[in-house]
PDB file of C-alpha atoms in Angstrom:
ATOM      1  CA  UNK A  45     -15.911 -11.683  15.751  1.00  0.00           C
ATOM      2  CA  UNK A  46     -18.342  -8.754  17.193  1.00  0.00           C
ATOM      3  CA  UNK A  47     -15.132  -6.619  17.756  1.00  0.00           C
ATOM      4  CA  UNK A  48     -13.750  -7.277  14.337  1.00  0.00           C
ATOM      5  CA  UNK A  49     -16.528  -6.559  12.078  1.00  0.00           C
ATOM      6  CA  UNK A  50     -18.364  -4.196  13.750  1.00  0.00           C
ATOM      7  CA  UNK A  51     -16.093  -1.812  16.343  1.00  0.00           C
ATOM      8  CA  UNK A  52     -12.506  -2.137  14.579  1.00  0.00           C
ATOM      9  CA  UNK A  53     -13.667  -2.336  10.929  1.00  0.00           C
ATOM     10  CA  UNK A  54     -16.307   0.550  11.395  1.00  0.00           C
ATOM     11  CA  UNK A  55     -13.928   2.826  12.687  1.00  0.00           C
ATOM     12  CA  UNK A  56     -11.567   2.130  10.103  1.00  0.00           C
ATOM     13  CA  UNK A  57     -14.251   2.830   7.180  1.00  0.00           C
ATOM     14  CA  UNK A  58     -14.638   6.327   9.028  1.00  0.00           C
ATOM     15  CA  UNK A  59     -12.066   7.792   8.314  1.00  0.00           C
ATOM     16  CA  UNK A  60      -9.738   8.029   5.400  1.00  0.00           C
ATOM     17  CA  UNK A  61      -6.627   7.957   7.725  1.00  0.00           C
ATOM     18  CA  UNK A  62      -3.106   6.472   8.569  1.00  0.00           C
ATOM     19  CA  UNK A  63      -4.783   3.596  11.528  1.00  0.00           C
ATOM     20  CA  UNK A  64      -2.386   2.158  14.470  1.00  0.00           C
ATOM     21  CA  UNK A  65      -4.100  -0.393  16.612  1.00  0.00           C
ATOM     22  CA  UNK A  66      -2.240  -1.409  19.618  1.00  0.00           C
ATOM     23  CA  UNK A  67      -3.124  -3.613  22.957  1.00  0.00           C
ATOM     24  CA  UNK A  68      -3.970  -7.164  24.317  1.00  0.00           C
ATOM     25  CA  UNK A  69      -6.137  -9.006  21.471  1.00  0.00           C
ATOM     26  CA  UNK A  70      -6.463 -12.218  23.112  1.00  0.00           C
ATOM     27  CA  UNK A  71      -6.011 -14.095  19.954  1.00  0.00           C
ATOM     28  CA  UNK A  72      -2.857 -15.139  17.599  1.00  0.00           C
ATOM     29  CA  UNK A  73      -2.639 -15.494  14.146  1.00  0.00           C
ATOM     30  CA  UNK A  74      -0.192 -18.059  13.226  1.00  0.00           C
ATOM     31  CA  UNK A  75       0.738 -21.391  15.022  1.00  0.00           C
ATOM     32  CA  UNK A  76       4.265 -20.430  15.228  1.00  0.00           C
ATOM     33  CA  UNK A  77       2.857 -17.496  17.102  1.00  0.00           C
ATOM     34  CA  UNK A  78       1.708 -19.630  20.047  1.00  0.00           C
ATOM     35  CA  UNK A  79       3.277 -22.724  21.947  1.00  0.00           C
ATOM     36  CA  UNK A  80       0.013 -24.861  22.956  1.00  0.00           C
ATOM     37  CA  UNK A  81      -1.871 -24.268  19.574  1.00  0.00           C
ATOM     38  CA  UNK A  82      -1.969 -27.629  17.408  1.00  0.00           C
ATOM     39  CA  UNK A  83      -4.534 -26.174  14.958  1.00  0.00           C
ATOM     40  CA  UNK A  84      -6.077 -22.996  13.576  1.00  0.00           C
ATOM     41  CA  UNK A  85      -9.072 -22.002  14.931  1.00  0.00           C
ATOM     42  CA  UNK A  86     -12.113 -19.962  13.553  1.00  0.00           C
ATOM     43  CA  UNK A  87     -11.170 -16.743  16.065  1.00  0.00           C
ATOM     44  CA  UNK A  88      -7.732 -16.667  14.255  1.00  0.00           C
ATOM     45  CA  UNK A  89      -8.915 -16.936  10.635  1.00  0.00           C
ATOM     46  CA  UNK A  90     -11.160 -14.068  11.590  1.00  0.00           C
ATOM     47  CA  UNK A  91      -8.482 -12.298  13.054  1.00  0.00           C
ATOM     48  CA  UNK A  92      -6.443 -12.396  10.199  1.00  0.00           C
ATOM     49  CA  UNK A  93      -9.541 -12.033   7.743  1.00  0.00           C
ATOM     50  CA  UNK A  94     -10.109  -8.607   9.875  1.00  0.00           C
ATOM     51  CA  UNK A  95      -6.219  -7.817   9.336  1.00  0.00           C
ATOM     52  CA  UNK A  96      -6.701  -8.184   5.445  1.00  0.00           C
ATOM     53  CA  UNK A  97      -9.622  -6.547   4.116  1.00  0.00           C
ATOM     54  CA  UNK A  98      -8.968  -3.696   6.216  1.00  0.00           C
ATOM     55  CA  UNK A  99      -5.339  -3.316   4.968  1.00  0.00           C
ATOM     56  CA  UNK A 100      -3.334  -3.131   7.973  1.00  0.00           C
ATOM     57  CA  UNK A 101       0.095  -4.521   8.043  1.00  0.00           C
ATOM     58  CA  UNK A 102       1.177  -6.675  10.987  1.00  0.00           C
ATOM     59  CA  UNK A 103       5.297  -5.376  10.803  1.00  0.00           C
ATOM     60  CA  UNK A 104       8.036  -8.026  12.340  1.00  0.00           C
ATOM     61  CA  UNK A 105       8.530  -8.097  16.726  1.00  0.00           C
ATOM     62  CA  UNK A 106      11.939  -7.197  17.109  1.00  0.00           C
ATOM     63  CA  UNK A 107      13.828  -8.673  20.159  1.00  0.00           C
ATOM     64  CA  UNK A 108      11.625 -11.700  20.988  1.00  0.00           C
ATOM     65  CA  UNK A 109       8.804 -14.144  19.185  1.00  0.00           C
ATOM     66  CA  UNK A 110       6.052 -13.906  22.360  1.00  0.00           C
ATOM     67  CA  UNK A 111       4.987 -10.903  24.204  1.00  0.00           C
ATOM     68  CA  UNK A 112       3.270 -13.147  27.240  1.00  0.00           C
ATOM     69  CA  UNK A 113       3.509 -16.431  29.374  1.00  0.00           C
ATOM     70  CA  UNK A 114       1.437 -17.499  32.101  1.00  0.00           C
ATOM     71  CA  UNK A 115       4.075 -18.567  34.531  1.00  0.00           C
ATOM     72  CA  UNK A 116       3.534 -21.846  35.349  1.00  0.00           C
ATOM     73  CA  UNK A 117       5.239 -25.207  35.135  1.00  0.00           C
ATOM     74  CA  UNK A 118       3.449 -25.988  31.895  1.00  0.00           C
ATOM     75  CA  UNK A 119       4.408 -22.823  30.582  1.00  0.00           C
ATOM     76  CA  UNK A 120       2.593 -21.435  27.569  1.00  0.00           C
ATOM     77  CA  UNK A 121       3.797 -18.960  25.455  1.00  0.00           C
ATOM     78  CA  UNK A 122       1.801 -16.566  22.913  1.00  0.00           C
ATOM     79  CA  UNK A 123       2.003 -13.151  20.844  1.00  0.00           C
ATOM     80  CA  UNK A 124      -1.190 -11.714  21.548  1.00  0.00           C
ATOM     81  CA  UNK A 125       0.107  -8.434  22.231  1.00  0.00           C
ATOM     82  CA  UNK A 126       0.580  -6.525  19.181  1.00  0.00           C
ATOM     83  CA  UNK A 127       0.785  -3.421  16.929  1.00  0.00           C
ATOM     84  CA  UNK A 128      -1.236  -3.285  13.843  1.00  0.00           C
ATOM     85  CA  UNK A 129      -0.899  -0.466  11.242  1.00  0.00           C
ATOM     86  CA  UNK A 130      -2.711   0.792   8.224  1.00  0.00           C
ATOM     87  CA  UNK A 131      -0.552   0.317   5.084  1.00  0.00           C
ATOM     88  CA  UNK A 132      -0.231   4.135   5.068  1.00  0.00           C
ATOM     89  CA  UNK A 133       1.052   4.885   7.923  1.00  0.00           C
ATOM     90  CA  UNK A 134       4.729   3.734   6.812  1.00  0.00           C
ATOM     91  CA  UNK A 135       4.389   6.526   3.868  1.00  0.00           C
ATOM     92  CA  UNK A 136       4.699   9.187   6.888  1.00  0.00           C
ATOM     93  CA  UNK A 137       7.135   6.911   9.607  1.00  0.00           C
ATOM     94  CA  UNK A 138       8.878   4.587   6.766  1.00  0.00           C
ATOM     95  CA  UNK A 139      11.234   3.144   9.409  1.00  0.00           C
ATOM     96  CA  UNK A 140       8.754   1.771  12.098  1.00  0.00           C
ATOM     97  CA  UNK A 141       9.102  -1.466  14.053  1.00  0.00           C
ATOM     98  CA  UNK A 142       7.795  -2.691  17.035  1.00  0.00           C
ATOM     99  CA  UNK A 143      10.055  -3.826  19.673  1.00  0.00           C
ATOM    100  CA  UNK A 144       9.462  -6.139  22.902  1.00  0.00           C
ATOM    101  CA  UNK A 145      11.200  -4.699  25.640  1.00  0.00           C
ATOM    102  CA  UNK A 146      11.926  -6.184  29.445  1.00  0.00           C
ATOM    103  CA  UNK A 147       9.049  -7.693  31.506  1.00  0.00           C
ATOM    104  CA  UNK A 148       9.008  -6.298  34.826  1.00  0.00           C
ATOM    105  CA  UNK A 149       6.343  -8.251  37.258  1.00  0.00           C
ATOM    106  CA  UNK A 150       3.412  -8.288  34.535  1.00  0.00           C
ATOM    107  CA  UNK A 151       2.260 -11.933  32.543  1.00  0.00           C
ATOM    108  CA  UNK A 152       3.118  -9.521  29.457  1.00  0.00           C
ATOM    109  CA  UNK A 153       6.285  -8.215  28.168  1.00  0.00           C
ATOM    110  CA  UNK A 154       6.257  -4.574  27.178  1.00  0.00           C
ATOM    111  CA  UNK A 155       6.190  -3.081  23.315  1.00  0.00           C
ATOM    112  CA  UNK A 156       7.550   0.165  22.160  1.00  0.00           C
ATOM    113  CA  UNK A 157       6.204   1.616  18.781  1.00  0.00           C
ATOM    114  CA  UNK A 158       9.598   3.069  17.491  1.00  0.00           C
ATOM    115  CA  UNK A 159       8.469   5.415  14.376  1.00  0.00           C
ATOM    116  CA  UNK A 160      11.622   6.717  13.862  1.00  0.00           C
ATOM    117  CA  UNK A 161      11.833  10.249  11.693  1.00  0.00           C
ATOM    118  CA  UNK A 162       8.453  11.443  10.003  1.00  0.00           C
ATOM    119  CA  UNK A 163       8.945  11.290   6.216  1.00  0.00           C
ATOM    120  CA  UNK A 164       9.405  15.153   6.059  1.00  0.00           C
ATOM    121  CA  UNK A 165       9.506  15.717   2.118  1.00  0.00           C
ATOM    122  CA  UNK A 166       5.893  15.522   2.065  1.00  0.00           C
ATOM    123  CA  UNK A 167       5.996  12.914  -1.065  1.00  0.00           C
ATOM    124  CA  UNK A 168       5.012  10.176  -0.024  1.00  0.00           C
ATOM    125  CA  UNK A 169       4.027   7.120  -1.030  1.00  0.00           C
ATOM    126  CA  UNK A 170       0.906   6.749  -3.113  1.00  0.00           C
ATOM    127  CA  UNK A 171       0.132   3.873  -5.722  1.00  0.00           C
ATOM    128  CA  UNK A 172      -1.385   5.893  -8.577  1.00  0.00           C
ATOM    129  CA  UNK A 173      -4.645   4.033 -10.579  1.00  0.00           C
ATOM    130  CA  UNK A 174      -3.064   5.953 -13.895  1.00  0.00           C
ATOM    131  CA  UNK A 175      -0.244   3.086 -13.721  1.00  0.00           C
ATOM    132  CA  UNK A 176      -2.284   0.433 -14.465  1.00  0.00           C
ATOM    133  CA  UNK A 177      -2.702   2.302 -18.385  1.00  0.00           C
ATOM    134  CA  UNK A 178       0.973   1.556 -18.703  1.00  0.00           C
ATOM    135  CA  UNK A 179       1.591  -1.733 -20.938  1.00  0.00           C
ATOM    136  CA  UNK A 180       3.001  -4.388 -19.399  1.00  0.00           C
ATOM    137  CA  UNK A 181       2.493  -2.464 -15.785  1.00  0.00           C
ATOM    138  CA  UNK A 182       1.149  -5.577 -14.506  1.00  0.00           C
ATOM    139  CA  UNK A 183       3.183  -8.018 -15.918  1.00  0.00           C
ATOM    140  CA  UNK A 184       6.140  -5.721 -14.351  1.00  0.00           C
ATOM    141  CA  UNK A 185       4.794  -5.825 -10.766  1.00  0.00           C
ATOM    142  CA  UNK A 186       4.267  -9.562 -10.916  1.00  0.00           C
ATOM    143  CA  UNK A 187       8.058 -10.305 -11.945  1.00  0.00           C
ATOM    144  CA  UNK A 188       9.304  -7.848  -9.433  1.00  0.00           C
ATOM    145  CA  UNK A 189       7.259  -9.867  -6.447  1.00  0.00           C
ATOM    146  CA  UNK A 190       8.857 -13.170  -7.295  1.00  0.00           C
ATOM    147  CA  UNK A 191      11.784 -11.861  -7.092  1.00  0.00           C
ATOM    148  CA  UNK A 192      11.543 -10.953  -4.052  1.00  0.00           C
ATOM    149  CA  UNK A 193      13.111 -13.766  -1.292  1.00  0.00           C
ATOM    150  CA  UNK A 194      12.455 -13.330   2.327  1.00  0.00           C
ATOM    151  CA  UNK A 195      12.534 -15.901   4.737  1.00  0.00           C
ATOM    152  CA  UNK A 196      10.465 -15.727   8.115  1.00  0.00           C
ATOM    153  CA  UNK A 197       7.100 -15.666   9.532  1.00  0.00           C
ATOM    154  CA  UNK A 198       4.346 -14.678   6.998  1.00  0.00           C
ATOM    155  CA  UNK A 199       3.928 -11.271   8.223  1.00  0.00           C
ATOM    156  CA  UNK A 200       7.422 -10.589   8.146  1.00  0.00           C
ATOM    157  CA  UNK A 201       8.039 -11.802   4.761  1.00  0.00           C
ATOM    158  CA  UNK A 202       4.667  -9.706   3.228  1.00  0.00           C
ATOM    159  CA  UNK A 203       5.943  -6.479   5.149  1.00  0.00           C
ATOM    160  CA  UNK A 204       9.329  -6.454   3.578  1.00  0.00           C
ATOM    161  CA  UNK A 205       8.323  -7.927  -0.092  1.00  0.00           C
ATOM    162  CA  UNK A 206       5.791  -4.615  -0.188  1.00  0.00           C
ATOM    163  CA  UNK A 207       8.450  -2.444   1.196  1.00  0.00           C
ATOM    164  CA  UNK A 208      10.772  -3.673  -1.745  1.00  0.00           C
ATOM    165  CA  UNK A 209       8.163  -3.483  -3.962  1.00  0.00           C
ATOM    166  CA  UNK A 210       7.542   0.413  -2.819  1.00  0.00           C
ATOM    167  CA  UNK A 211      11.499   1.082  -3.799  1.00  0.00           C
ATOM    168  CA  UNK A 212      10.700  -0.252  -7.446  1.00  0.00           C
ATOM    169  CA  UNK A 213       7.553   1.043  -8.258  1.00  0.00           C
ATOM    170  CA  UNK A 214       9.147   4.844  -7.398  1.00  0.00           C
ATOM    171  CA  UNK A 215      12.007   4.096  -9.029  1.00  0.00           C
ATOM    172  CA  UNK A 216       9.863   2.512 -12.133  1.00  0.00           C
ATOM    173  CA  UNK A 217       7.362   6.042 -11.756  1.00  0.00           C
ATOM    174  CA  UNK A 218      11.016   7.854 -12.013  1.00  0.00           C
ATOM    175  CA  UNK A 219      12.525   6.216 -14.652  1.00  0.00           C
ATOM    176  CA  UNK A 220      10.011   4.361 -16.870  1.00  0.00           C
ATOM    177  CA  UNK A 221       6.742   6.056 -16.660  1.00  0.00           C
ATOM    178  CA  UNK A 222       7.696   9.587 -16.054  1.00  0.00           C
ATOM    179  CA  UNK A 223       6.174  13.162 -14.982  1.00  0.00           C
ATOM    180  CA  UNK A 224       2.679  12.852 -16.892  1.00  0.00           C
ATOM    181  CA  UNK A 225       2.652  16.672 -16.890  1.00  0.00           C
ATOM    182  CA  UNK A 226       5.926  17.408 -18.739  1.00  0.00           C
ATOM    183  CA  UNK A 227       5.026  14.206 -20.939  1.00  0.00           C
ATOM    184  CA  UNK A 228       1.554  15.985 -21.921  1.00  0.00           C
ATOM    185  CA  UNK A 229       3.483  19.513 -22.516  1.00  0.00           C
ATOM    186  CA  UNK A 230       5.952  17.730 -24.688  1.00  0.00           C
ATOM    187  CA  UNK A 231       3.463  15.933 -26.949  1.00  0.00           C
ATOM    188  CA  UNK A 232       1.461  18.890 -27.371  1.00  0.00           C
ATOM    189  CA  UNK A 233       4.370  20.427 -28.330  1.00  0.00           C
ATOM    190  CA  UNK A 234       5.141  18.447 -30.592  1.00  0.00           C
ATOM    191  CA  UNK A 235       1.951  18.077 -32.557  1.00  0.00           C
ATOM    192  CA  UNK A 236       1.680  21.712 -32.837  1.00  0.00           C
ATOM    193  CA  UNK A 237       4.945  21.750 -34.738  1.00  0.00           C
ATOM    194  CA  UNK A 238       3.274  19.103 -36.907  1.00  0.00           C
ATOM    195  CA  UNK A 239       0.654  21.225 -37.378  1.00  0.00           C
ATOM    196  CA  UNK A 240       2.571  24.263 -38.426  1.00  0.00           C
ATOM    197  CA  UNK A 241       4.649  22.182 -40.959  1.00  0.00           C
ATOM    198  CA  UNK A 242       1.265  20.835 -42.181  1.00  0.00           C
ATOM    199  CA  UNK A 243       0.309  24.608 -42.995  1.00  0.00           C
ATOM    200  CA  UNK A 244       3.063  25.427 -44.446  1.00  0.00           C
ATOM    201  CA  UNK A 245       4.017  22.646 -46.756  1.00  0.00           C
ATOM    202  CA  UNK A 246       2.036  19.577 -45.955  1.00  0.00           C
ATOM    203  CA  UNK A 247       3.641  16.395 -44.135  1.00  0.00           C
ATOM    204  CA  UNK A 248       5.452  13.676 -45.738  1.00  0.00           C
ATOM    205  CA  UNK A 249       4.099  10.298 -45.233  1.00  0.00           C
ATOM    206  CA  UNK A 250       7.224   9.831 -42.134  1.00  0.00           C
ATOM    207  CA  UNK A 251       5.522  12.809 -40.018  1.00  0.00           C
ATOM    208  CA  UNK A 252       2.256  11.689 -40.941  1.00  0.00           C
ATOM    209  CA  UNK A 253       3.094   8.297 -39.036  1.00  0.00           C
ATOM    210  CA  UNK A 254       5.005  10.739 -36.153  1.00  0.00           C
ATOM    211  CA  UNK A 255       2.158  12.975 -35.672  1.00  0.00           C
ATOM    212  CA  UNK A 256      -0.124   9.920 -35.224  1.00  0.00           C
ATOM    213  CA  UNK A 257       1.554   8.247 -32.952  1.00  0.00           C
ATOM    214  CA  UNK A 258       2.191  10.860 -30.971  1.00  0.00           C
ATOM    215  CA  UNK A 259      -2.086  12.125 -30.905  1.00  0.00           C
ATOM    216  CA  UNK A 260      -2.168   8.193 -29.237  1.00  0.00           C
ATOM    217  CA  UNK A 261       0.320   8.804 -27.097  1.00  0.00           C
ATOM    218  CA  UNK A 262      -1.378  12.125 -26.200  1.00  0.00           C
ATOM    219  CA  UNK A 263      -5.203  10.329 -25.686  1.00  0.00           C
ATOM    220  CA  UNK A 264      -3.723   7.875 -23.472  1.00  0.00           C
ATOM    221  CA  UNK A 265      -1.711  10.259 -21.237  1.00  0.00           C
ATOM    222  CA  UNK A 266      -4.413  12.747 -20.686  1.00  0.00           C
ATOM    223  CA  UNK A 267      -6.748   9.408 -19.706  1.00  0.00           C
ATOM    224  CA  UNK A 268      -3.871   8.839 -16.984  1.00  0.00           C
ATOM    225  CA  UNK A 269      -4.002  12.671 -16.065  1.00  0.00           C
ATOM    226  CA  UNK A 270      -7.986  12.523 -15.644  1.00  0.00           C
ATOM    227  CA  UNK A 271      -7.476   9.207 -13.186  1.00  0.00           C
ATOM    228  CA  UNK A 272      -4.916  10.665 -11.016  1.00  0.00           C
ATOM    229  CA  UNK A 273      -6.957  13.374 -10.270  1.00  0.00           C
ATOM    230  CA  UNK A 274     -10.234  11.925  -9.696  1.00  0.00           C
ATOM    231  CA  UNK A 275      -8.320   9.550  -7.564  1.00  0.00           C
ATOM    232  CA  UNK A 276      -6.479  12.271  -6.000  1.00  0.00           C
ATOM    233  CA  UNK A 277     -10.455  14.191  -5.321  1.00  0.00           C
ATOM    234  CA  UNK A 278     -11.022  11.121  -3.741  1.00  0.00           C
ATOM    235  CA  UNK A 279     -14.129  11.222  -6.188  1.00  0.00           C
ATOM    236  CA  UNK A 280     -13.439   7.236  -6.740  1.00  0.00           C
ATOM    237  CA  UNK A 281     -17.729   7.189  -6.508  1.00  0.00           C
ATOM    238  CA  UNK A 282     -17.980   8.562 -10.082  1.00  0.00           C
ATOM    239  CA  UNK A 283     -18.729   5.446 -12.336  1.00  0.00           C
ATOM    240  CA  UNK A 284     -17.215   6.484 -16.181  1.00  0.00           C
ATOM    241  CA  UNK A 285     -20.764   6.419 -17.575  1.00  0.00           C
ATOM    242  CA  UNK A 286     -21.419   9.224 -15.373  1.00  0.00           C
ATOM    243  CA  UNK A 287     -18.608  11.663 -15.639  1.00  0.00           C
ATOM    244  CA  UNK A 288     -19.382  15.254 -15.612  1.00  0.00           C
ATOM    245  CA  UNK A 289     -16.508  17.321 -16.626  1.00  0.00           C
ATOM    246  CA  UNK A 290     -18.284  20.201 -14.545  1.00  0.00           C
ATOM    247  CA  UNK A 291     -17.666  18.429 -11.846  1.00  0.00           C
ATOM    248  CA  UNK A 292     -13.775  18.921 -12.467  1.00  0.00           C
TER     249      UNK A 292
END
């Protein structure tokens, strides 16, 4: 419990970082992930309580379930070996996996960390706070996860539901929601038009509509431009009642 909440989880509130933690942690989550356990205990709810509100993902063991036995005629199996990674760390290696290779003379098989290529295009990843401004965002992210059907052990079924859920929400941020800079250049755009028109001749009661519409459209994508980059400035301290516009 003292190595959860205290070592681990400090280090990880350091430092705003892609984590891996790797070794022997003595402890399993599941019951599928050990042969002599009948029951959960209190050291593996904390160890998966530690695993959750930090945000690390616990990806699938390719090539076996355990990763240790102790020998003997009453053999006992367990995965207590393990890699654990922050949720970020597949935005720069998006095809890791952990495999369990031979044992040699050890209780413990060995595990290699394959990372694969680093994510070279330098976009990766990021869910963006502005989102949650779209209508229906929500409501959209909750119909994509139940569609979603995996079947194996818990951690293998939440690692590939957010990996599928990654693919939509870029393709979504492609398609649906858009560049939030060209949007903004377009509207202004278009309002100034308005305006010019409304020197000229005056608008008829169609481009009044138009022109309003399209000053909402305006307030709510410059809210979404302000929230990606505070959340980008990693200023996410700023409460809205205290906004200085200095400060940007």
């Amino acid at each position: 419990m003292v190595l959860w909440e205290e070592e681990l989880a400090g280090l990880v509130n350091m430092w705003e970082v892609p984590w891996c933690f790797s070794g022997d942690f003595n402890i399993v989550r599941f019951l599928s992930e050990r042969s002599s356990v009948p029951y959960y205990t209190t050291g593996m709810m904390d160890f998966s309580d530690f695993i959750s509100e930090n945000g690390l993902v616990d990806i699938p063991l390719v090539g076996g379930q355990f990763t240790w036995s102790n020998n003997q005629e009453n053999e006992i199996w367990s995965r207590i070996d393990q890699f654990l990674l922050s949720s970020d760390w597949e935005d720069h290696y998006p095809a890791v996996s952990q495999r369990r290779l031979k044992r040699l003379l050890s209780d413990h098989f060995r595990l290699l960390l394959d990372c694969g290529a680093p994510c070279g295009d330098n976009k990766c990843f990021k869910f963006e706070n502005m989102w949650l401004k779209s209508e229906g965002f929500v409501d959209k992210v909750k119909s994509w996860w139940g569609s979603y059907l995996f079947e194996g052990l818990p951690s293998f079924v939440l690692a590939n539901k957010l990996k599928s859920l990654k693919l939509d929400l870029k393709k979504w941020n492609e398609e649906g929601f858009g560049d939030i800079g060209r949007k903004k250049k377009e509207l202004l755009e278009g309002i100034q038009e308005l305006d010019a028109l409304a020197e000229l001749r005056g608008l008829v009661q169609e481009e009044k509509l138009k022109k309003a519409d399209m000053s909402k459209e305006l307030e709510n994508t410059l809210l979404c431009e302000e929230i990606h980059w505070r959340q980008k400035s990693r200023a996410l301290w700023m409460k809205e009642r205290d906004r200085n516009n200095r400060f940007f």
